[in-house]
Every structure is written in structure tokens, then in C-alpha cells.
Amino acid sequence: MIREYRYKDEHWSEADQCGACHKHRINYDQIPYEFKTYPGRSIDQYEDFSNWDMDDHRDKVRLVRAFDQACDELRMEFITLLTQCEV
């Protein structure tokens, strides 16, 4: 059934081309990068902060605050998506 549908679908082809734009498609030989997470493990778990100067600490605080801000914005966008979009 799937094979029959694929042949009827205008966006699918057996050739080496993109189904949407029809340009030549090249598959990756290997996955370009894989993200790994370690739940419950701190990002700076093994970092030694004792030899950092004040500028290093300030840069780290700026980075963490920017990350927190990005998370807040993503959360708000997700809430907007959930409340305003119809499936």
C-alpha cells in the first residue's frame, strides 16, 4: 500500500533528488553530529573556578543569563503555539 502511494505522490521519486525542490540529493555517509545529554549532571560539574579572574566569572554570568533568556523566550513561544494554533 505504501509503495503504491509513493508512486502516486508527486513529491516522491526513485531518483537521487529532493522530493520538494527536485535538486540533486546527497545522503550523509555518517551522521554529521549527535547531541548527547546527561540528565542530572551539571554542565560545569568538573570545572575548577578557583583560577578564574573576575572577567572570566562575568563572562560566564553573561552566558548563563543569555541562555536563561533564550529558554524563557522559547517557553513563551511554545505556550503561544499551544494556545493559538489549531491541529
C-alpha positions as a printed NumPy array, in Angstrom:
array([[ 0.   ,  0.   ,  0.   ],
       [ 2.822,  2.409,  0.886],
       [ 4.674,  1.636, -2.353],
       [ 1.561,  2.336, -4.384],
       [ 1.024,  5.644, -2.613],
       [ 4.656,  6.683, -3.063],
       [ 4.489,  6.213, -6.809],
       [ 1.319,  8.304, -6.985],
       [ 2.753, 11.072, -4.785],
       [ 4.243, 13.897, -6.835],
       [ 6.853, 14.692, -4.161],
       [ 8.419, 11.226, -4.141],
       [10.789,  9.802, -6.706],
       [13.145,  6.871, -7.006],
       [15.887,  9.184, -8.32 ],
       [18.609, 10.913, -6.31 ],
       [16.678, 14.14 , -5.973],
       [14.85 , 16.075, -3.309],
       [11.121, 15.407, -3.284],
       [10.295, 19.089, -2.756],
       [12.757, 21.091, -4.874],
       [13.941, 18.254, -7.191],
       [17.615, 19.219, -6.788],
       [20.272, 16.514, -6.55 ],
       [20.313, 15.   , -3.062],
       [23.395, 13.577, -1.371],
       [22.928, 11.432,  1.702],
       [25.443, 11.695,  4.52 ],
       [27.939,  8.874,  4.827],
       [27.706,  9.29 ,  8.582],
       [25.655, 11.381, 10.992],
       [27.236, 14.867, 11.   ],
       [26.864, 15.412, 14.744],
       [24.981, 13.751, 17.536],
       [23.848, 15.64 , 20.62 ],
       [24.118, 13.783, 23.882],
       [22.598, 14.755, 27.192],
       [23.292, 13.561, 30.666],
       [20.203, 14.191, 32.835],
       [21.018, 15.339, 36.349],
       [24.625, 16.129, 35.532],
       [25.819, 19.696, 35.807],
       [27.442, 21.338, 32.797],
       [30.293, 22.616, 34.96 ],
       [30.479, 19.565, 37.175],
       [34.235, 19.165, 36.851],
       [35.149, 22.801, 36.254],
       [37.654, 24.406, 38.636],
       [36.676, 28.045, 39.126],
       [39.407, 28.875, 41.631],
       [41.858, 30.113, 38.994],
       [39.311, 32.274, 37.131],
       [39.651, 36.026, 37.3  ],
       [36.683, 38.397, 37.7  ],
       [36.319, 38.925, 33.932],
       [36.009, 35.168, 33.375],
       [33.287, 34.994, 36.027],
       [31.439, 37.935, 34.463],
       [31.6  , 36.293, 31.028],
       [30.182, 33.094, 32.491],
       [27.358, 35.007, 34.187],
       [26.533, 36.751, 30.886],
       [26.471, 33.402, 29.1  ],
       [24.191, 31.803, 31.693],
       [21.847, 34.805, 31.709],
       [21.664, 34.778, 27.89 ],
       [20.857, 31.065, 27.991],
       [18.143, 31.645, 30.602],
       [16.68 , 34.429, 28.454],
       [16.657, 32.175, 25.392],
       [14.898, 29.449, 27.397],
       [12.275, 31.956, 28.593],
       [11.651, 33.117, 25.019],
       [11.35 , 29.542, 23.755],
       [ 8.929, 28.713, 26.561],
       [ 6.762, 31.73 , 25.73 ],
       [ 6.763, 30.857, 22.019],
       [ 5.773, 27.284, 22.833],
       [ 2.931, 28.488, 25.055],
       [ 1.778, 30.786, 22.25 ],
       [ 1.893, 27.864, 19.83 ],
       [-0.176, 25.698, 22.169],
       [-2.797, 28.353, 22.864],
       [-3.217, 29.88 , 19.391],
       [-2.715, 27.076, 16.879],
       [-5.252, 24.521, 15.75 ],
       [-4.357, 20.999, 14.774]])
